[in-house]
Coordinates of C-alpha atoms and ligand atoms in Angstrom, one line a residue:
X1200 CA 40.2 19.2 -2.1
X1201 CA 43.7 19.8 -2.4
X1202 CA 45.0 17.2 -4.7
X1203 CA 48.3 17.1 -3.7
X1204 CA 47.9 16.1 -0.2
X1205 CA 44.8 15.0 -0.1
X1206 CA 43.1 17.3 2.5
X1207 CA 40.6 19.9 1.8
X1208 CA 41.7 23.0 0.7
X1209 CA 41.7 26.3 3.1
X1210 CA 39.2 28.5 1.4
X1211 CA 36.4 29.6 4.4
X1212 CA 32.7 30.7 4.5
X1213 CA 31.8 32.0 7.7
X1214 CA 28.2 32.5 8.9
X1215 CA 27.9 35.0 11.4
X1216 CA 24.7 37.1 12.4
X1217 CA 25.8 40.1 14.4
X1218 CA 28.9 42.1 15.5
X1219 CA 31.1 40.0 13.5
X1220 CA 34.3 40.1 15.7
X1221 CA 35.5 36.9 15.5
X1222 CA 35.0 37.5 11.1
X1223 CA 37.2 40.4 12.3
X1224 CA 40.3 38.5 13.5
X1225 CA 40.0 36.2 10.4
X1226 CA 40.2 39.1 8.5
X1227 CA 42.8 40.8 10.2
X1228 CA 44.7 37.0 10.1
X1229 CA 44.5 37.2 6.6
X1230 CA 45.8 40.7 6.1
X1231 CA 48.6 40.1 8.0
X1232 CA 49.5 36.4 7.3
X1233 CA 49.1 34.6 10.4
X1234 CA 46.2 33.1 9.0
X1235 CA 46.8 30.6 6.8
X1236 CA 43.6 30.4 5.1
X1237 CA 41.0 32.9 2.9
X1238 CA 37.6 33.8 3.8
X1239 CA 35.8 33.1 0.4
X1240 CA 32.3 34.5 1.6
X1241 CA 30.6 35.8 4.6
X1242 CA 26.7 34.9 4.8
X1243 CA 24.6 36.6 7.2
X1244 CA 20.5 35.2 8.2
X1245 CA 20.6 39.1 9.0
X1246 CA 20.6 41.8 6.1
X1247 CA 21.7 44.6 8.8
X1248 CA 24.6 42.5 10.3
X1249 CA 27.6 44.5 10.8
X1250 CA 29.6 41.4 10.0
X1251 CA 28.3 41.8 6.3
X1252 CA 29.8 45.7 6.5
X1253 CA 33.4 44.1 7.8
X1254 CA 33.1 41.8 4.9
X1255 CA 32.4 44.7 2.4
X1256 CA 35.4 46.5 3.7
X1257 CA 37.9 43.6 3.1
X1258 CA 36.7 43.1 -0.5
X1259 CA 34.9 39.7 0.4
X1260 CA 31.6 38.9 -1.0
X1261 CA 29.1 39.1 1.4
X1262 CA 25.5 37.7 1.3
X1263 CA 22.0 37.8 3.2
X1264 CA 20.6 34.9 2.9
X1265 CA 17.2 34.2 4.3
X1266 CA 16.7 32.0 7.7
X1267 CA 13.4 30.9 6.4
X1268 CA 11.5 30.9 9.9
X1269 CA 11.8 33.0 12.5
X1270 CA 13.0 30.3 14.7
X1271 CA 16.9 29.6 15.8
X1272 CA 16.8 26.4 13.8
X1273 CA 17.4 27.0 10.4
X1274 CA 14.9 25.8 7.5
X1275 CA 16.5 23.2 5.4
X1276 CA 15.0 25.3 2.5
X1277 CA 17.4 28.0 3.4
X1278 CA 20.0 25.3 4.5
X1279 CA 20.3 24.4 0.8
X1280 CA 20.4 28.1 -0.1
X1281 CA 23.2 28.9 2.1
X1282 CA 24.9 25.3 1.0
X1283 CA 24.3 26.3 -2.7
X1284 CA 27.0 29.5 -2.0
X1285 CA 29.1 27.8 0.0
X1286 CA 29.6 25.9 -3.2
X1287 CA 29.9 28.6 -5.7
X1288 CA 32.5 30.1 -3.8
X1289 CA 34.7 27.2 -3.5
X1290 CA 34.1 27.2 0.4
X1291 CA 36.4 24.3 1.9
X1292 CA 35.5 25.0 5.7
X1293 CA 33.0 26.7 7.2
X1294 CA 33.2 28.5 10.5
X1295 CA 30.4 30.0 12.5
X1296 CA 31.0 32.8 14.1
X1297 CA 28.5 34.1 16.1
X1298 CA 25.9 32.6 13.7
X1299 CA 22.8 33.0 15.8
X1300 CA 21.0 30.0 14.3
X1301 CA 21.1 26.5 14.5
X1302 CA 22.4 24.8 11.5
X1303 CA 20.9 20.8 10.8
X1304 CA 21.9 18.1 8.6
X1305 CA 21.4 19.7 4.9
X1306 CA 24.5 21.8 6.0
X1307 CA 26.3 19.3 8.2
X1308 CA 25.9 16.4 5.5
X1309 CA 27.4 18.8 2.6
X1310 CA 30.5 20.0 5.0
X1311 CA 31.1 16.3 7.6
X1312 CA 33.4 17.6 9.9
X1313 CA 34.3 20.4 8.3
X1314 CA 32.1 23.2 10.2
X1315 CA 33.6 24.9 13.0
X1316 CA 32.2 27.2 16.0
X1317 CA 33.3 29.5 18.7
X1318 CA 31.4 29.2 22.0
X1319 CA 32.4 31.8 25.2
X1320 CA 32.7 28.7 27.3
X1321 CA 34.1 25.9 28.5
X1322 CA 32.2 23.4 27.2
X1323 CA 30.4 21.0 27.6
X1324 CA 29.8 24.0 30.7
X1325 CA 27.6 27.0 29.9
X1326 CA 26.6 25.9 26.7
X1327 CA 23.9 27.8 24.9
X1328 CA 23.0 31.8 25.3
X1329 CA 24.7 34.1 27.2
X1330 CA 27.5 31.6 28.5
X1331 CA 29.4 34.3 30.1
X1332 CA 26.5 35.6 32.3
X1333 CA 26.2 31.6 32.9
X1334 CA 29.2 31.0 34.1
X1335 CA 29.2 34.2 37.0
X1336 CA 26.1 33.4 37.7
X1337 CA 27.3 29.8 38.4
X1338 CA 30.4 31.5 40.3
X1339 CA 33.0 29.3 38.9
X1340 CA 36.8 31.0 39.1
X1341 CA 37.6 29.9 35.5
X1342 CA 35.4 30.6 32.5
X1343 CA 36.9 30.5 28.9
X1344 CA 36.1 29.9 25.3
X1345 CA 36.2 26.8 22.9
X1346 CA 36.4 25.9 19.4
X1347 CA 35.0 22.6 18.1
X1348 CA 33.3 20.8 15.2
X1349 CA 29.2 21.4 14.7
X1350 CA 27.1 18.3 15.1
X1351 CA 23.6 17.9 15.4
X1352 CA 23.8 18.4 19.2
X1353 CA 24.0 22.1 19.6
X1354 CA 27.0 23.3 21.0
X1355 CA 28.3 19.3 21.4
X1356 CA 31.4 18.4 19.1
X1357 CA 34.4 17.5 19.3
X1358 CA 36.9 20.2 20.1
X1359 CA 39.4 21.9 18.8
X1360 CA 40.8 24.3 21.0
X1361 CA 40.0 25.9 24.3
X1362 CA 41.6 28.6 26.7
X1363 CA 40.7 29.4 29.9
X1364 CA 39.5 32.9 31.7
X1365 CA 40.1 33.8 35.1
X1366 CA 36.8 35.3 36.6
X1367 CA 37.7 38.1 38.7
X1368 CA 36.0 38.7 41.7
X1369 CA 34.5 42.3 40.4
X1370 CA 33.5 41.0 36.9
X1371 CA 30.1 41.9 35.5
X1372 CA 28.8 40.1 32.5
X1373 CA 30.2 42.2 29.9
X1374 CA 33.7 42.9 31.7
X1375 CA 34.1 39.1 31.5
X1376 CA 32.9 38.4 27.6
X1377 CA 35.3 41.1 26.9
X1378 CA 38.0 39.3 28.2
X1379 CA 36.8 35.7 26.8
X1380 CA 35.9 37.7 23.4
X1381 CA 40.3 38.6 23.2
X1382 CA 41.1 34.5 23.6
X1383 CA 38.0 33.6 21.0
X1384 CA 39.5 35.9 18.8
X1385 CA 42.8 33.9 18.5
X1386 CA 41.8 30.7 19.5
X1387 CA 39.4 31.2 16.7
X1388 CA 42.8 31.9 13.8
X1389 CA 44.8 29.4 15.8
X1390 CA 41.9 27.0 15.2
X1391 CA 41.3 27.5 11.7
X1392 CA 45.2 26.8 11.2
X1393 CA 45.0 23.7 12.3
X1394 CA 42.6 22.1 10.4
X1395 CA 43.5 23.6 7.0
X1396 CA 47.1 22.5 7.8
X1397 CA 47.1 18.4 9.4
X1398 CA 44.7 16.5 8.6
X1399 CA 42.7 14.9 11.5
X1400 CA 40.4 12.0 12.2
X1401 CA 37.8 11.6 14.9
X1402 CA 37.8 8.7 17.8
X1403 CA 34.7 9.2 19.5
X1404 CA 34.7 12.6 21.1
X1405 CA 38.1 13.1 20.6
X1406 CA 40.1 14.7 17.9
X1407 CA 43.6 12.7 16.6
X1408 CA 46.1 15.2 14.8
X1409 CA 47.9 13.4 11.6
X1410 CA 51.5 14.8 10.4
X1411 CA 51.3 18.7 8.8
X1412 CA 51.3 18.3 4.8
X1413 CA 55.3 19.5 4.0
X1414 CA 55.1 23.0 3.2
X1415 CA 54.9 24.1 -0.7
X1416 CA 51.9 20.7 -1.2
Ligands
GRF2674 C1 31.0 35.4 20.4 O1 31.0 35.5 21.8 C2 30.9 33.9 20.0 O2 31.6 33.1 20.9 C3 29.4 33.6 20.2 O3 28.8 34.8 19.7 C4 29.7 35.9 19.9 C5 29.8 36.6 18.6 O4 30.6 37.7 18.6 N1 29.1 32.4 19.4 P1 31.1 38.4 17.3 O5 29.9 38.7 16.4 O6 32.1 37.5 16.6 O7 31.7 39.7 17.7

């Protein structure tokens, strides 16, 4: 918590399983300022997760952590694990990014409203795997990306931000997640801007914006 204005501070933890892109773009936003926030620790339920290696690179601790199960849902064993270093390393936020897993209440409880996600959809459309190959299969003309807070209900909370995707008449599955993966990537740092800098409150689904803390608090 940031005692001067009363909002948490902007130090992240971001869980991701895989390619680690999106952990890419934060990195890359912190390198060259237009993120305005600091990825504390990257935590991976996968030891060989390329997202660990980006981590390395960028001189930020980077941990496996153990799922527990083999199963998407997370135990709340490890949940408590994973929680634990969030802790240590002063995690304010935590983002998932391309976390393969589903998190539950251990997690949720310990950060309320404070744990983000990028989905390559449109949501509520197309949520779940492989949104993109959803959506052409669907044959809708717009596809996109969102960003919103993790509840319980997978791929469910309120949200953030969103952009939207043309689907071109020619697209295959991966020439269209290509295209949604560019807008992820910067709705992701835009995002992340936005809740470490106004502080927000939540009416039903939606998300209310107060006034930006003055700059310097
Ligand atoms: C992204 O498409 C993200 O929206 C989804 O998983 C993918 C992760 O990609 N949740 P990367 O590991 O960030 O490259």
């Amino acid at each position: 918590m940031n005692a001067a204005n009363g909002m948490p501070g902007s130090r992240l933890g971001v869980l991701a399983s895989g390619r680690g892109s999106n952990l890419q773009a934060l990195l890359d936003g912190q390198e060259n300022g237009e993120l305005r926030a600091r990825v504390a620790v990257v935590i991976s339920d996968r030891a060989d997760a390329p997202a660990l290696e980006r981590a390395r690179r960028h001189g930020v601790p980077a941990l496996h952590l153990d799922p527990g199960s083999p199963r998407a849902r997370l135990r709340p064993e490890a949940e408590t694990e994973i929680v634990r270093a969030l802790r240590a390393h002063g995690v304010d936020w935590v983002v998932l990014a391309g976390y393969f897993r589903i998190v539950g209440s251990v997690l949720l409880d310990a950060f309320a409203d404070r744990v983000l996600n990028i989905h390559p959809s449109l949501l509520p459309a197309f949520p779940g795997l492989h949104a993109p190959r959803q959506a052409l299969a669907y044959g809708v003309e717009v596809a996109g990306c969102t960003v919103h807070l993790v509840t319980a209900a997978v791929d469910a909370g309120p949200i953030l931000r969103q952009e939207a995707v043309a689907v071109r008449p020619d697209d295959t599955e991966e020439s269209l997640a290509a295209r949604i993966l560019e807008r992820e990537h910067r709705i992701l740092v835009a995002a992340v801007n936005d809740v470490v800098g106004r502080p927000f409150r939540i009416e039903g689904r939606r998300v209310r914006w107060g006034t930006a803390a003055p700059a310097g608090e």
